[in-house]
Amino acid sequence: KSDKASEGELLSQVEPEDLIKFGLIPEFIGRLPVVATLNELSEEALIQILNAPKNALTKQSQPRFNRDGVDLRCSEE
């Protein structure tokens, strides 16, 4: 198995006690009712998330930038 796969398997088994041993304070961990691990997204998936939905972040940000005189453009590159 690749190192990334092994790392993902380990992270999926993290318990709150592990986070405390890692150095996070118990009061902070107590405020996290669920610990969930996610799979890594590809660059293509991230671009799709930013651009594809009707309420895409890039589309929401354009008017804000325009108010400040900034022309926000997102290319396929």
PDB file of C-alpha atoms in Angstrom:
ATOM      1  CA  LYS A   1       0.000   0.000   0.000  1.00  0.00           C
ATOM      2  CA  SER A   2       1.084   3.559  -0.577  1.00  0.00           C
ATOM      3  CA  ASP A   3       2.033   5.876   2.261  1.00  0.00           C
ATOM      4  CA  LYS A   4      -1.047   8.035   1.544  1.00  0.00           C
ATOM      5  CA  ALA A   5      -3.364   5.023   1.875  1.00  0.00           C
ATOM      6  CA  SER A   6      -1.711   3.969   5.132  1.00  0.00           C
ATOM      7  CA  GLU A   7      -1.956   7.528   6.469  1.00  0.00           C
ATOM      8  CA  GLY A   8      -5.650   7.672   5.551  1.00  0.00           C
ATOM      9  CA  GLU A   9      -6.333   4.371   7.282  1.00  0.00           C
ATOM     10  CA  LEU A  10      -4.607   5.597  10.439  1.00  0.00           C
ATOM     11  CA  LEU A  11      -6.444   8.921  10.448  1.00  0.00           C
ATOM     12  CA  SER A  12      -9.789   7.149  10.093  1.00  0.00           C
ATOM     13  CA  GLN A  13      -9.113   5.449  13.442  1.00  0.00           C
ATOM     14  CA  VAL A  14      -8.307   8.608  15.437  1.00  0.00           C
ATOM     15  CA  GLU A  15     -10.107   8.856  18.774  1.00  0.00           C
ATOM     16  CA  PRO A  16     -10.549  11.958  20.971  1.00  0.00           C
ATOM     17  CA  GLU A  17      -7.920  10.604  23.369  1.00  0.00           C
ATOM     18  CA  ASP A  18      -5.417  10.536  20.498  1.00  0.00           C
ATOM     19  CA  LEU A  19      -6.020  14.229  19.837  1.00  0.00           C
ATOM     20  CA  ILE A  20      -5.412  15.026  23.506  1.00  0.00           C
ATOM     21  CA  LYS A  21      -2.152  13.043  23.435  1.00  0.00           C
ATOM     22  CA  PHE A  22      -1.216  15.005  20.307  1.00  0.00           C
ATOM     23  CA  GLY A  23      -1.493  18.217  22.329  1.00  0.00           C
ATOM     24  CA  LEU A  24      -5.026  19.551  21.922  1.00  0.00           C
ATOM     25  CA  ILE A  25      -6.628  20.618  25.191  1.00  0.00           C
ATOM     26  CA  PRO A  26      -9.490  18.456  26.516  1.00  0.00           C
ATOM     27  CA  GLU A  27     -11.834  21.480  26.719  1.00  0.00           C
ATOM     28  CA  PHE A  28     -11.476  21.970  22.959  1.00  0.00           C
ATOM     29  CA  ILE A  29     -11.926  18.270  22.159  1.00  0.00           C
ATOM     30  CA  GLY A  30     -15.054  18.225  24.340  1.00  0.00           C
ATOM     31  CA  ARG A  31     -16.638  20.777  22.004  1.00  0.00           C
ATOM     32  CA  LEU A  32     -16.223  18.452  19.010  1.00  0.00           C
ATOM     33  CA  PRO A  33     -19.090  15.950  19.228  1.00  0.00           C
ATOM     34  CA  VAL A  34     -17.987  14.070  16.105  1.00  0.00           C
ATOM     35  CA  VAL A  35     -14.523  13.413  14.697  1.00  0.00           C
ATOM     36  CA  ALA A  36     -14.714  12.594  10.991  1.00  0.00           C
ATOM     37  CA  THR A  37     -12.026  11.921   8.420  1.00  0.00           C
ATOM     38  CA  LEU A  38     -12.413  12.809   4.768  1.00  0.00           C
ATOM     39  CA  ASN A  39     -10.753  11.509   1.641  1.00  0.00           C
ATOM     40  CA  GLU A  40      -8.399  13.807  -0.227  1.00  0.00           C
ATOM     41  CA  LEU A  41      -9.968  15.654  -3.171  1.00  0.00           C
ATOM     42  CA  SER A  42      -8.309  15.891  -6.558  1.00  0.00           C
ATOM     43  CA  GLU A  43      -7.489  19.250  -8.121  1.00  0.00           C
ATOM     44  CA  GLU A  44     -10.305  18.710 -10.627  1.00  0.00           C
ATOM     45  CA  ALA A  45     -12.822  18.106  -7.841  1.00  0.00           C
ATOM     46  CA  LEU A  46     -11.729  21.265  -6.016  1.00  0.00           C
ATOM     47  CA  ILE A  47     -12.076  23.350  -9.188  1.00  0.00           C
ATOM     48  CA  GLN A  48     -15.544  21.905  -9.787  1.00  0.00           C
ATOM     49  CA  ILE A  49     -16.586  22.796  -6.222  1.00  0.00           C
ATOM     50  CA  LEU A  50     -15.416  26.384  -6.714  1.00  0.00           C
ATOM     51  CA  ASN A  51     -16.999  26.917 -10.131  1.00  0.00           C
ATOM     52  CA  ALA A  52     -19.887  24.513 -10.838  1.00  0.00           C
ATOM     53  CA  PRO A  53     -22.694  25.181  -8.316  1.00  0.00           C
ATOM     54  CA  LYS A  54     -25.223  27.977  -8.866  1.00  0.00           C
ATOM     55  CA  ASN A  55     -24.008  29.534  -5.618  1.00  0.00           C
ATOM     56  CA  ALA A  56     -20.312  28.841  -6.303  1.00  0.00           C
ATOM     57  CA  LEU A  57     -17.811  30.664  -4.116  1.00  0.00           C
ATOM     58  CA  THR A  58     -16.140  32.310  -7.088  1.00  0.00           C
ATOM     59  CA  LYS A  59     -19.485  33.652  -8.337  1.00  0.00           C
ATOM     60  CA  GLN A  60     -20.336  34.960  -4.863  1.00  0.00           C
ATOM     61  CA  SER A  61     -16.960  36.668  -4.519  1.00  0.00           C
ATOM     62  CA  GLN A  62     -16.983  38.531  -7.834  1.00  0.00           C
ATOM     63  CA  PRO A  63     -19.444  41.280  -6.755  1.00  0.00           C
ATOM     64  CA  ARG A  64     -17.517  41.835  -3.518  1.00  0.00           C
ATOM     65  CA  PHE A  65     -14.266  42.267  -5.395  1.00  0.00           C
ATOM     66  CA  ASN A  66     -15.958  44.509  -7.988  1.00  0.00           C
ATOM     67  CA  ARG A  67     -17.096  46.882  -5.215  1.00  0.00           C
ATOM     68  CA  ASP A  68     -13.421  47.364  -4.348  1.00  0.00           C
ATOM     69  CA  GLY A  69     -12.434  47.871  -7.971  1.00  0.00           C
ATOM     70  CA  VAL A  70     -10.928  44.403  -8.390  1.00  0.00           C
ATOM     71  CA  ASP A  71     -11.801  42.314 -11.452  1.00  0.00           C
ATOM     72  CA  LEU A  72     -11.818  38.671 -10.300  1.00  0.00           C
ATOM     73  CA  ARG A  73     -11.404  36.182 -13.141  1.00  0.00           C
ATOM     74  CA  CYS A  74     -11.057  32.427 -12.853  1.00  0.00           C
ATOM     75  CA  SER A  75      -9.571  30.501 -15.740  1.00  0.00           C
ATOM     76  CA  GLU A  76      -9.450  26.776 -16.429  1.00  0.00           C
ATOM     77  CA  GLU A  77      -5.676  26.685 -15.845  1.00  0.00           C
TER      78      GLU A  77
END
